[in-house]
Amino acid sequence: MSERVVIIGADAAGMSAASQARRLKGADELEIVVFERGHFTSYSACGVPYWVGGQVADRDDLIARTPEEHRARDIDLRLRTEIVEIDVPGTRVRARDLASGAETWWDYDKLVIATGATPIRPPLPGIDAAGVHGVQTLDDGQALIDTLAADRGRRAVVVGAGYIGVEMAEALINRGYEVTMINRGTEPMSTLDPDMGVLIRKAMQGMGIRVVDDAEVTAVRTDDAGRARAVATADGEYPADVVVLGIGVRPATDLAHAAGLPLGASGGLLTDLAMRVRGHENIWAGGDCVEVLDLVSGSLRHIPLGTHANKHGQIIGAGVGGDYATFPGVVGTAVSKVCDLEVARTGLREKDARRVGLQYVTTTIESTSRAGYFPGAAPMTVKMLAERRTGRLLGVQIVGREGAGKRIDIAAVALTAGMTVEQLTALDLGYAPPFSPVWDPVLVAARKALAAVRRG
């Protein structure tokens, strides 16, 4: 008799889990039923800003595997069907068909929760008005493009200056909009320290984006038809024909919370190393709805990234399929771009280190992406944090032009290995003038950090 695994969510974590489980067990041993409330599966949410901005021509280019392809592999995939209740004692879920409203209970032997994250919508007047968009899923991207296609005006306000906010501001500039970004912080990109964030602000202003820092949104003003017309702060109003929320996301765990499953401080589900929900041998969770271990600080964090979600899915699929795998944790690596400016970070910021009680030194260096005499050499800024006395690498931030962003991977490997800045200086990195100065910028920063550590 076959077991039934029910999976809630059909993007990176959910469908990776389904696919891996199917590789391990055939349909005669394992029935896989996936419920997805949206219209799409296995897509790149990270690519949505580039689709909106026109760099990606077609929505389907972002879809890695279609529903038909999944179904051809004996995965029972049910789109536009939302799970509205998890009955943990009864090992069943209640599904609602969003077209008809009909509800059905489904028993499960194993349950996978891959519900992702939800754009943060602060409880402000007008925040749910027509023309106000969060951008997290392919459905969200399609809704925004539909609004832009209506061509009601060319003024856009982006609320928030994190990765999504910055990428969406660039996308809207590329579509010919007049863009204002409202940021509650002192500089854009709060995932960086402010002294690195100032480089992002200058780049955005150079693109024609108006950046308003230290501003708190108080309301979205609407017209007589109930559509957004402006975003209000304590200091004034900014006209808007479309509003994009780039404030961040929160784990989509209301369903799990109602079922009594354990959540962490950020609201993400708590799991063990095998991605099993703590205290529940037959329930797994992964992707943007969980908290993960930060290997540098030793604390749990919510880090919504597709890279993690796909890995979670592989590990969950192994467990569901009777195999075993673990997810040890992350170091918090992320990379993005603003026009031709590449932005990357890994490990801890200064405020992260202070929060967990670490004493640290910092160093910031200016270098180039190639040998200075080689055509195309571009400036690059590298900031490095190291633990005082021990010299353990704690974090790296890089801002520069072509060739800067992916250098963060050097630091990510070093952090994962628990290396010191002294060990980092000895790394045997590749060198040739078209690719790097003889001392790579990351190694230059490590040398400076080592000197700071030795000074005490």
CSV table of C-alpha atoms in Angstrom, one decimal:
chain,number,residue,atom,x,y,z
A,1,MET,CA,0.0,0.0,0.0
A,2,SER,CA,1.4,3.4,-1.0
A,3,GLU,CA,1.9,6.3,1.3
A,4,ARG,CA,0.5,9.8,0.5
A,5,VAL,CA,2.6,12.9,0.9
A,6,VAL,CA,0.8,16.2,0.7
A,7,ILE,CA,2.8,19.3,-0.3
A,8,ILE,CA,1.5,22.8,0.3
A,9,GLY,CA,3.2,25.2,-2.2
A,10,ALA,CA,4.5,24.5,-5.7
A,11,ASP,CA,7.5,26.7,-6.2
A,12,ALA,CA,11.2,26.1,-5.4
A,13,ALA,CA,11.0,24.2,-2.1
A,14,GLY,CA,7.7,22.4,-2.7
A,15,MET,CA,8.4,21.1,-6.3
A,16,SER,CA,12.1,20.3,-5.5
A,17,ALA,CA,10.8,18.1,-2.7
A,18,ALA,CA,8.2,16.5,-4.9
A,19,SER,CA,10.7,15.8,-7.7
A,20,GLN,CA,13.4,14.4,-5.4
A,21,ALA,CA,10.9,12.2,-3.6
A,22,ARG,CA,9.7,10.9,-7.0
A,23,ARG,CA,13.2,10.1,-8.0
A,24,LEU,CA,13.5,7.9,-4.9
A,25,LYS,CA,10.1,6.2,-5.0
A,26,GLY,CA,7.7,5.4,-7.8
A,27,ALA,CA,3.9,6.1,-7.8
A,28,ASP,CA,3.2,2.6,-6.5
A,29,GLU,CA,5.1,3.4,-3.3
A,30,LEU,CA,4.4,7.1,-2.8
A,31,GLU,CA,1.5,9.2,-3.9
A,32,ILE,CA,2.5,12.9,-4.2
A,33,VAL,CA,-0.2,15.5,-4.1
A,34,VAL,CA,0.7,19.2,-4.4
A,35,PHE,CA,-1.6,22.1,-3.7
A,36,GLU,CA,-0.8,25.6,-5.2
A,37,ARG,CA,-3.2,28.5,-4.8
A,38,GLY,CA,-1.5,30.4,-7.7
A,39,HIS,CA,-1.4,29.8,-11.5
A,40,PHE,CA,2.3,28.8,-11.8
A,41,THR,CA,4.9,26.3,-10.6
A,42,SER,CA,8.7,26.1,-10.4
A,43,TYR,CA,9.4,29.6,-11.4
A,44,SER,CA,12.2,32.1,-10.6
A,45,ALA,CA,10.7,34.8,-8.3
A,46,CYS,CA,14.1,36.5,-8.3
A,47,GLY,CA,13.6,37.1,-12.0
A,48,VAL,CA,10.3,39.0,-11.6
A,49,PRO,CA,11.9,42.5,-11.4
A,50,TYR,CA,13.9,41.8,-14.7
A,51,TRP,CA,10.7,40.7,-16.4
A,52,VAL,CA,8.9,43.8,-15.2
A,53,GLY,CA,11.8,45.9,-16.4
A,54,GLY,CA,11.9,44.3,-19.8
A,55,GLN,CA,15.3,42.5,-19.6
A,56,VAL,CA,13.4,39.2,-19.6
A,57,ALA,CA,11.0,39.3,-22.5
A,58,ASP,CA,8.4,36.7,-21.6
A,59,ARG,CA,6.9,35.4,-18.4
A,60,ASP,CA,7.3,31.8,-19.4
A,61,ASP,CA,11.1,32.4,-19.6
A,62,LEU,CA,11.0,32.4,-15.7
A,63,ILE,CA,9.3,29.0,-15.5
A,64,ALA,CA,11.7,26.1,-15.0
A,65,ARG,CA,9.1,23.3,-15.2
A,66,THR,CA,5.5,23.5,-16.2
A,67,PRO,CA,2.6,21.9,-14.4
A,68,GLU,CA,2.2,19.4,-17.3
A,69,GLU,CA,5.9,18.4,-17.0
A,70,HIS,CA,5.4,17.7,-13.3
A,71,ARG,CA,2.2,15.7,-13.9
A,72,ALA,CA,4.0,13.6,-16.5
A,73,ARG,CA,6.2,12.4,-13.6
A,74,ASP,CA,3.2,11.1,-11.6
A,75,ILE,CA,2.9,14.2,-9.4
A,76,ASP,CA,-0.7,15.1,-8.7
A,77,LEU,CA,-0.5,18.9,-9.0
A,78,ARG,CA,-3.6,21.0,-8.2
A,79,LEU,CA,-3.4,24.6,-9.2
A,80,ARG,CA,-5.7,27.4,-7.9
A,81,THR,CA,-6.3,25.2,-4.8
A,82,GLU,CA,-5.6,26.7,-1.4
A,83,ILE,CA,-5.0,24.7,1.8
A,84,VAL,CA,-7.0,26.6,4.5
A,85,GLU,CA,-6.5,24.3,7.4
A,86,ILE,CA,-4.0,21.7,8.7
A,87,ASP,CA,-5.4,19.2,11.2
A,88,VAL,CA,-2.3,17.8,12.7
A,89,PRO,CA,-3.9,15.3,15.1
A,90,GLY,CA,-6.1,14.0,12.3
A,91,THR,CA,-3.2,14.0,9.7
A,92,ARG,CA,-5.3,15.8,7.1
A,93,VAL,CA,-5.6,19.1,5.4
A,94,ARG,CA,-8.6,21.0,4.1
A,95,ALA,CA,-8.4,22.2,0.5
A,96,ARG,CA,-10.5,24.9,-1.2
A,97,ASP,CA,-10.9,25.1,-4.9
A,98,LEU,CA,-10.6,28.8,-5.6
A,99,ALA,CA,-12.8,28.7,-8.7
A,100,SER,CA,-15.8,26.9,-7.2
A,101,GLY,CA,-15.3,27.4,-3.5
A,102,ALA,CA,-15.7,23.7,-2.9
A,103,GLU,CA,-13.8,22.3,0.0
A,104,THR,CA,-12.4,18.8,0.5
A,105,TRP,CA,-10.4,17.0,3.3
A,106,TRP,CA,-7.2,15.2,2.2
A,107,ASP,CA,-5.5,12.6,4.5
A,108,TYR,CA,-1.8,12.5,4.5
A,109,ASP,CA,0.9,10.2,5.8
A,110,LYS,CA,3.6,12.9,5.3
A,111,LEU,CA,3.1,16.6,5.0
A,112,VAL,CA,5.5,19.2,3.5
A,113,ILE,CA,4.9,22.9,4.2
A,114,ALA,CA,6.4,25.2,1.5
A,115,THR,CA,4.1,28.2,1.7
A,116,GLY,CA,6.9,30.8,1.1
A,117,ALA,CA,6.7,34.4,2.2
A,118,THR,CA,4.3,37.3,1.9
A,119,PRO,CA,5.1,40.9,1.1
A,120,ILE,CA,4.8,43.1,4.2
A,121,ARG,CA,1.8,45.4,4.1
A,122,PRO,CA,1.8,47.7,7.1
A,123,PRO,CA,-1.6,48.5,8.4
A,124,LEU,CA,-1.9,52.0,6.9
A,125,PRO,CA,-4.8,53.8,5.3
A,126,GLY,CA,-5.0,53.0,1.6
A,127,ILE,CA,-2.4,50.2,1.6
A,128,ASP,CA,-4.8,47.8,-0.1
A,129,ALA,CA,-6.0,50.2,-2.7
A,130,ALA,CA,-5.9,49.4,-6.4
A,131,GLY,CA,-2.5,50.2,-7.8
A,132,VAL,CA,-0.6,49.1,-4.7
A,133,HIS,CA,1.5,46.0,-5.4
A,134,GLY,CA,3.6,43.7,-3.4
A,135,VAL,CA,6.0,41.6,-5.6
A,136,GLN,CA,6.8,38.1,-4.4
A,137,THR,CA,5.3,35.6,-6.8
A,138,LEU,CA,4.8,35.3,-10.5
A,139,ASP,CA,1.1,36.1,-10.0
A,140,ASP,CA,2.2,39.3,-8.2
A,141,GLY,CA,4.5,40.2,-11.2
A,142,GLN,CA,1.7,39.6,-13.6
A,143,ALA,CA,-0.7,41.8,-11.6
A,144,LEU,CA,1.9,44.7,-11.6
A,145,ILE,CA,2.5,44.4,-15.4
A,146,ASP,CA,-1.2,44.5,-16.0
A,147,THR,CA,-1.4,47.7,-14.0
A,148,LEU,CA,1.5,49.2,-15.9
A,149,ALA,CA,0.0,48.2,-19.2
A,150,ALA,CA,-3.2,50.2,-18.4
A,151,ASP,CA,-1.0,53.3,-18.8
A,152,ARG,CA,-2.8,55.5,-16.3
A,153,GLY,CA,0.3,57.7,-15.7
A,154,ARG,CA,4.1,57.6,-15.5
A,155,ARG,CA,4.8,58.2,-11.8
A,156,ALA,CA,5.8,55.4,-9.5
A,157,VAL,CA,6.6,55.3,-5.8
A,158,VAL,CA,8.6,52.4,-4.3
A,159,VAL,CA,8.2,52.0,-0.6
A,160,GLY,CA,11.2,50.4,1.0
A,161,ALA,CA,14.9,50.2,-0.2
A,162,GLY,CA,15.8,46.6,0.3
A,163,TYR,CA,16.7,44.2,-2.6
A,164,ILE,CA,13.2,44.1,-4.0
A,165,GLY,CA,12.7,47.8,-3.6
A,166,VAL,CA,16.0,48.7,-5.3
A,167,GLU,CA,15.4,46.2,-8.2
A,168,MET,CA,11.9,47.3,-8.7
A,169,ALA,CA,12.9,51.0,-8.8
A,170,GLU,CA,15.4,50.2,-11.6
A,171,ALA,CA,12.7,48.1,-13.4
A,172,LEU,CA,10.3,51.0,-13.4
A,173,ILE,CA,13.0,53.5,-14.5
A,174,ASN,CA,13.6,51.1,-17.4
A,175,ARG,CA,9.9,51.3,-18.3
A,176,GLY,CA,10.1,55.1,-18.5
A,177,TYR,CA,8.5,55.9,-15.1
A,178,GLU,CA,9.4,58.8,-12.9
A,179,VAL,CA,10.5,56.9,-9.7
A,180,THR,CA,10.6,58.0,-6.1
A,181,MET,CA,11.9,55.6,-3.5
A,182,ILE,CA,10.9,56.2,0.1
A,183,ASN,CA,13.3,54.6,2.6
A,184,ARG,CA,12.8,54.6,6.4
A,185,GLY,CA,16.5,54.1,7.0
A,186,THR,CA,19.5,56.4,6.6
A,187,GLU,CA,20.7,54.7,3.4
A,188,PRO,CA,19.3,52.2,0.9
A,189,MET,CA,20.0,48.5,1.3
A,190,SER,CA,19.8,47.9,5.0
A,191,THR,CA,21.4,44.5,4.3
A,192,LEU,CA,24.6,46.5,4.1
A,193,ASP,CA,26.2,48.8,6.6
A,194,PRO,CA,25.2,52.5,6.0
A,195,ASP,CA,28.7,53.4,4.9
A,196,MET,CA,28.3,51.0,2.0
A,197,GLY,CA,24.6,51.9,1.4
A,198,VAL,CA,25.6,55.4,0.5
A,199,LEU,CA,27.2,54.0,-2.6
A,200,ILE,CA,23.9,52.5,-3.6
A,201,ARG,CA,22.1,55.8,-3.1
A,202,LYS,CA,24.5,57.7,-5.3
A,203,ALA,CA,24.1,55.1,-8.0
A,204,MET,CA,20.3,55.3,-7.9
A,205,GLN,CA,20.4,59.1,-7.9
A,206,GLY,CA,22.7,58.9,-11.0
A,207,MET,CA,19.9,56.8,-12.7
A,208,GLY,CA,17.4,59.5,-12.0
A,209,ILE,CA,15.7,57.9,-9.1
A,210,ARG,CA,14.6,60.2,-6.3
A,211,VAL,CA,15.7,58.7,-3.0
A,212,VAL,CA,13.9,60.0,0.2
A,213,ASP,CA,15.7,58.7,3.3
A,214,ASP,CA,14.6,58.8,6.9
A,215,ALA,CA,11.0,58.9,5.8
A,216,GLU,CA,8.1,57.0,7.4
A,217,VAL,CA,5.1,56.3,5.2
A,218,THR,CA,1.8,57.2,6.9
A,219,ALA,CA,-0.8,56.5,4.2
A,220,VAL,CA,-1.5,55.8,0.6
A,221,ARG,CA,-3.8,58.5,-0.7
A,222,THR,CA,-6.6,57.4,-3.1
A,223,ASP,CA,-8.7,59.1,-5.8
A,224,ASP,CA,-12.5,59.0,-6.0
A,225,ALA,CA,-12.3,55.6,-7.8
A,226,GLY,CA,-10.3,54.2,-4.9
A,227,ARG,CA,-7.0,54.0,-6.8
A,228,ALA,CA,-3.7,55.0,-5.4
A,229,ARG,CA,-2.7,58.6,-6.3
A,230,ALA,CA,0.0,59.5,-3.8
A,231,VAL,CA,2.1,58.2,-0.9
A,232,ALA,CA,2.1,60.3,2.2
A,233,THR,CA,4.8,60.7,4.8
A,234,ALA,CA,5.1,63.0,7.8
A,235,ASP,CA,6.9,65.5,5.6
A,236,GLY,CA,4.8,65.5,2.5
A,237,GLU,CA,3.1,63.6,-0.3
A,238,TYR,CA,4.6,62.0,-3.4
A,239,PRO,CA,2.3,61.6,-6.4
A,240,ALA,CA,2.0,58.0,-7.6
A,241,ASP,CA,0.1,56.3,-10.4
A,242,VAL,CA,1.5,53.0,-9.1
A,243,VAL,CA,2.9,52.0,-5.8
A,244,VAL,CA,5.3,49.1,-5.2
A,245,LEU,CA,5.9,47.7,-1.8
A,246,GLY,CA,9.6,46.8,-1.2
A,247,ILE,CA,9.5,46.8,2.5
A,248,GLY,CA,10.4,43.1,2.8
A,249,VAL,CA,8.6,39.9,3.4
A,250,ARG,CA,7.4,37.8,6.3
A,251,PRO,CA,7.1,34.0,6.5
A,252,ALA,CA,3.7,32.8,5.3
A,253,THR,CA,3.0,30.8,8.4
A,254,ASP,CA,-0.5,31.8,9.4
A,255,LEU,CA,-1.7,28.3,8.5
A,256,ALA,CA,1.1,26.6,10.4
A,257,HIS,CA,0.6,28.9,13.4
A,258,ALA,CA,-3.2,28.1,13.5
A,259,ALA,CA,-2.2,24.4,13.5
A,260,GLY,CA,0.0,24.8,16.6
A,261,LEU,CA,3.3,24.2,14.8
A,262,PRO,CA,6.4,25.8,16.4
A,263,LEU,CA,7.5,29.2,15.1
A,264,GLY,CA,10.6,31.2,15.8
A,265,ALA,CA,11.1,34.9,16.7
A,266,SER,CA,10.6,36.1,13.0
A,267,GLY,CA,7.5,33.9,12.6
A,268,GLY,CA,9.3,31.2,10.5
A,269,LEU,CA,8.7,27.5,11.2
A,270,LEU,CA,11.4,25.8,13.3
A,271,THR,CA,12.9,22.6,11.9
A,272,ASP,CA,15.7,20.2,12.6
A,273,LEU,CA,18.7,19.6,10.4
A,274,ALA,CA,16.7,17.3,8.2
A,275,MET,CA,14.0,20.0,7.7
A,276,ARG,CA,11.5,18.2,9.9
A,277,VAL,CA,9.3,20.5,11.8
A,278,ARG,CA,10.4,20.2,15.5
A,279,GLY,CA,8.3,17.7,17.4
A,280,HIS,CA,6.6,16.3,14.3
A,281,GLU,CA,8.2,13.2,12.7
A,282,ASN,CA,5.8,13.3,9.7
A,283,ILE,CA,5.9,17.0,8.8
A,284,TRP,CA,8.6,18.8,6.9
A,285,ALA,CA,9.0,22.5,6.0
A,286,GLY,CA,11.3,24.5,3.8
A,287,GLY,CA,11.9,27.6,1.7
A,288,ASP,CA,10.9,31.1,2.7
A,289,CYS,CA,8.5,30.0,5.5
A,290,VAL,CA,11.3,28.6,7.8
A,291,GLU,CA,14.1,30.0,9.9
A,292,VAL,CA,17.6,28.8,9.3
A,293,LEU,CA,20.8,28.6,11.4
A,294,ASP,CA,23.3,31.4,10.8
A,295,LEU,CA,26.6,29.6,10.9
A,296,VAL,CA,28.5,32.8,11.8
A,297,SER,CA,26.4,34.1,14.7
A,298,GLY,CA,24.9,30.8,15.8
A,299,SER,CA,21.4,32.3,15.8
A,300,LEU,CA,18.3,31.5,13.9
A,301,ARG,CA,17.3,33.9,11.1
A,302,HIS,CA,14.7,34.3,8.3
A,303,ILE,CA,16.6,34.6,5.0
A,304,PRO,CA,14.2,34.2,2.1
A,305,LEU,CA,16.3,33.2,-0.9
A,306,GLY,CA,15.6,30.8,-3.8
A,307,THR,CA,19.0,29.2,-3.3
A,308,HIS,CA,18.1,28.0,0.1
A,309,ALA,CA,14.6,27.0,-0.9
A,310,ASN,CA,15.9,24.6,-3.6
A,311,LYS,CA,18.3,23.0,-1.2
A,312,HIS,CA,15.6,22.6,1.4
A,313,GLY,CA,13.4,20.9,-1.2
A,314,GLN,CA,16.2,18.4,-2.1
A,315,ILE,CA,16.7,17.6,1.6
A,316,ILE,CA,13.0,17.3,2.3
A,317,GLY,CA,12.5,15.1,-0.8
A,318,ALA,CA,15.2,12.8,0.5
A,319,GLY,CA,13.5,12.5,3.8
A,320,VAL,CA,10.0,12.0,2.4
A,321,GLY,CA,11.4,9.4,0.0
A,322,GLY,CA,13.0,7.3,2.7
A,323,ASP,CA,16.6,8.6,2.4
A,324,TYR,CA,18.4,11.1,4.7
A,325,ALA,CA,20.1,14.4,4.1
A,326,THR,CA,20.7,17.5,6.2
A,327,PHE,CA,20.9,21.3,5.8
A,328,PRO,CA,23.6,22.6,8.1
A,329,GLY,CA,22.8,26.4,7.8
A,330,VAL,CA,23.8,29.5,5.9
A,331,VAL,CA,26.2,32.4,6.1
A,332,GLY,CA,23.8,34.9,4.6
A,333,THR,CA,25.1,35.4,1.1
A,334,ALA,CA,23.2,37.6,-1.4
A,335,VAL,CA,24.1,39.5,-4.6
A,336,SER,CA,22.1,42.1,-6.6
A,337,LYS,CA,22.6,45.0,-9.0
A,338,VAL,CA,21.6,48.6,-9.5
A,339,CYS,CA,22.1,49.5,-13.1
A,340,ASP,CA,25.7,48.5,-13.7
A,341,LEU,CA,26.6,48.5,-10.0
A,342,GLU,CA,27.0,45.1,-8.4
A,343,VAL,CA,26.1,44.7,-4.7
A,344,ALA,CA,27.1,41.7,-2.6
A,345,ARG,CA,27.2,40.7,1.0
A,346,THR,CA,27.8,37.7,3.2
A,347,GLY,CA,28.1,37.1,6.9
A,348,LEU,CA,27.4,39.7,9.5
A,349,ARG,CA,27.0,43.5,9.4
A,350,GLU,CA,28.3,45.6,12.2
A,351,LYS,CA,24.9,45.7,13.9
A,352,ASP,CA,24.6,41.9,13.6
A,353,ALA,CA,27.9,41.5,15.3
A,354,ARG,CA,26.9,43.9,18.1
A,355,ARG,CA,23.6,42.2,18.6
A,356,VAL,CA,25.2,38.8,19.3
A,357,GLY,CA,27.9,40.3,21.5
A,358,LEU,CA,30.9,39.9,19.2
A,359,GLN,CA,33.8,42.3,19.4
A,360,TYR,CA,35.1,43.1,15.9
A,361,VAL,CA,37.3,45.2,13.7
A,362,THR,CA,36.5,46.6,10.3
A,363,THR,CA,38.4,47.6,7.3
A,364,THR,CA,37.3,49.1,4.0
A,365,ILE,CA,39.5,49.2,0.9
A,366,GLU,CA,39.3,50.6,-2.7
A,367,SER,CA,40.6,48.4,-5.5
A,368,THR,CA,39.8,47.5,-9.1
A,369,SER,CA,38.1,44.5,-10.8
A,370,ARG,CA,41.2,43.9,-13.0
A,371,ALA,CA,44.8,45.0,-13.1
A,372,GLY,CA,44.7,48.8,-13.1
A,373,TYR,CA,46.4,49.1,-16.4
A,374,PHE,CA,44.1,46.6,-18.2
A,375,PRO,CA,41.2,48.0,-20.3
A,376,GLY,CA,37.9,47.8,-18.5
A,377,ALA,CA,39.3,47.9,-14.9
A,378,ALA,CA,36.5,49.2,-12.7
A,379,PRO,CA,36.5,50.5,-9.1
A,380,MET,CA,35.4,48.3,-6.3
A,381,THR,CA,34.9,48.8,-2.6
A,382,VAL,CA,35.3,45.9,-0.1
A,383,LYS,CA,34.4,46.1,3.5
A,384,MET,CA,35.4,43.3,5.9
A,385,LEU,CA,34.6,42.4,9.5
A,386,ALA,CA,36.8,40.2,11.6
A,387,GLU,CA,36.5,39.1,15.2
A,388,ARG,CA,38.9,41.0,17.5
A,389,ARG,CA,41.7,38.9,19.0
A,390,THR,CA,40.8,35.6,17.1
A,391,GLY,CA,40.8,37.1,13.6
A,392,ARG,CA,37.8,34.9,12.6
A,393,LEU,CA,36.2,36.3,9.5
A,394,LEU,CA,32.7,37.6,10.3
A,395,GLY,CA,31.4,39.3,7.2
A,396,VAL,CA,32.2,40.9,3.8
A,397,GLN,CA,30.4,43.5,1.7
A,398,ILE,CA,31.3,44.4,-1.8
A,399,VAL,CA,30.1,47.2,-4.1
A,400,GLY,CA,31.5,47.7,-7.6
A,401,ARG,CA,31.1,47.4,-11.3
A,402,GLU,CA,31.4,44.3,-13.5
A,403,GLY,CA,33.4,41.5,-11.8
A,404,ALA,CA,32.7,42.7,-8.3
A,405,GLY,CA,29.6,40.8,-7.2
A,406,LYS,CA,30.6,37.2,-7.6
A,407,ARG,CA,33.8,37.8,-5.6
A,408,ILE,CA,31.6,37.5,-2.6
A,409,ASP,CA,31.7,33.7,-3.1
A,410,ILE,CA,35.3,33.7,-1.9
A,411,ALA,CA,34.2,35.2,1.4
A,412,ALA,CA,31.2,32.8,1.6
A,413,VAL,CA,33.4,29.8,1.3
A,414,ALA,CA,35.8,31.2,3.9
A,415,LEU,CA,32.9,31.9,6.3
A,416,THR,CA,31.5,28.4,5.9
A,417,ALA,CA,34.9,27.0,6.6
A,418,GLY,CA,35.3,29.2,9.7
A,419,MET,CA,38.5,30.7,8.4
A,420,THR,CA,40.5,33.6,9.9
A,421,VAL,CA,41.5,36.6,7.9
A,422,GLU,CA,45.1,35.4,8.2
A,423,GLN,CA,44.1,32.1,6.5
A,424,LEU,CA,42.2,34.1,3.9
A,425,THR,CA,45.3,36.1,2.9
A,426,ALA,CA,47.0,32.8,2.0
A,427,LEU,CA,44.3,31.6,-0.4
A,428,ASP,CA,45.7,30.6,-3.8
A,429,LEU,CA,43.3,32.5,-6.0
A,430,GLY,CA,43.5,32.7,-9.8
A,431,TYR,CA,45.3,35.7,-11.2
A,432,ALA,CA,45.7,37.2,-14.7
A,433,PRO,CA,45.4,40.9,-15.6
A,434,PRO,CA,42.0,40.6,-17.3
A,435,PHE,CA,40.5,39.1,-14.2
A,436,SER,CA,42.1,40.6,-11.1
A,437,PRO,CA,45.0,42.7,-9.8
A,438,VAL,CA,47.9,40.6,-8.6
A,439,TRP,CA,46.4,41.0,-5.1
A,440,ASP,CA,42.7,40.3,-5.4
A,441,PRO,CA,40.5,43.0,-3.7
A,442,VAL,CA,39.2,40.4,-1.2
A,443,LEU,CA,42.8,39.5,-0.2
A,444,VAL,CA,43.7,43.1,0.1
A,445,ALA,CA,40.8,43.6,2.5
A,446,ALA,CA,41.9,40.5,4.5
A,447,ARG,CA,45.4,41.8,4.8
A,448,LYS,CA,44.1,45.1,6.2
A,449,ALA,CA,41.8,43.3,8.5
A,450,LEU,CA,44.7,41.1,9.8
A,451,ALA,CA,46.7,44.2,10.6
A,452,ALA,CA,43.7,45.7,12.5
A,453,VAL,CA,43.4,42.4,14.5
A,454,ARG,CA,47.1,42.4,15.4
A,455,ARG,CA,46.8,46.0,16.6
A,456,GLY,CA,44.2,44.8,19.0
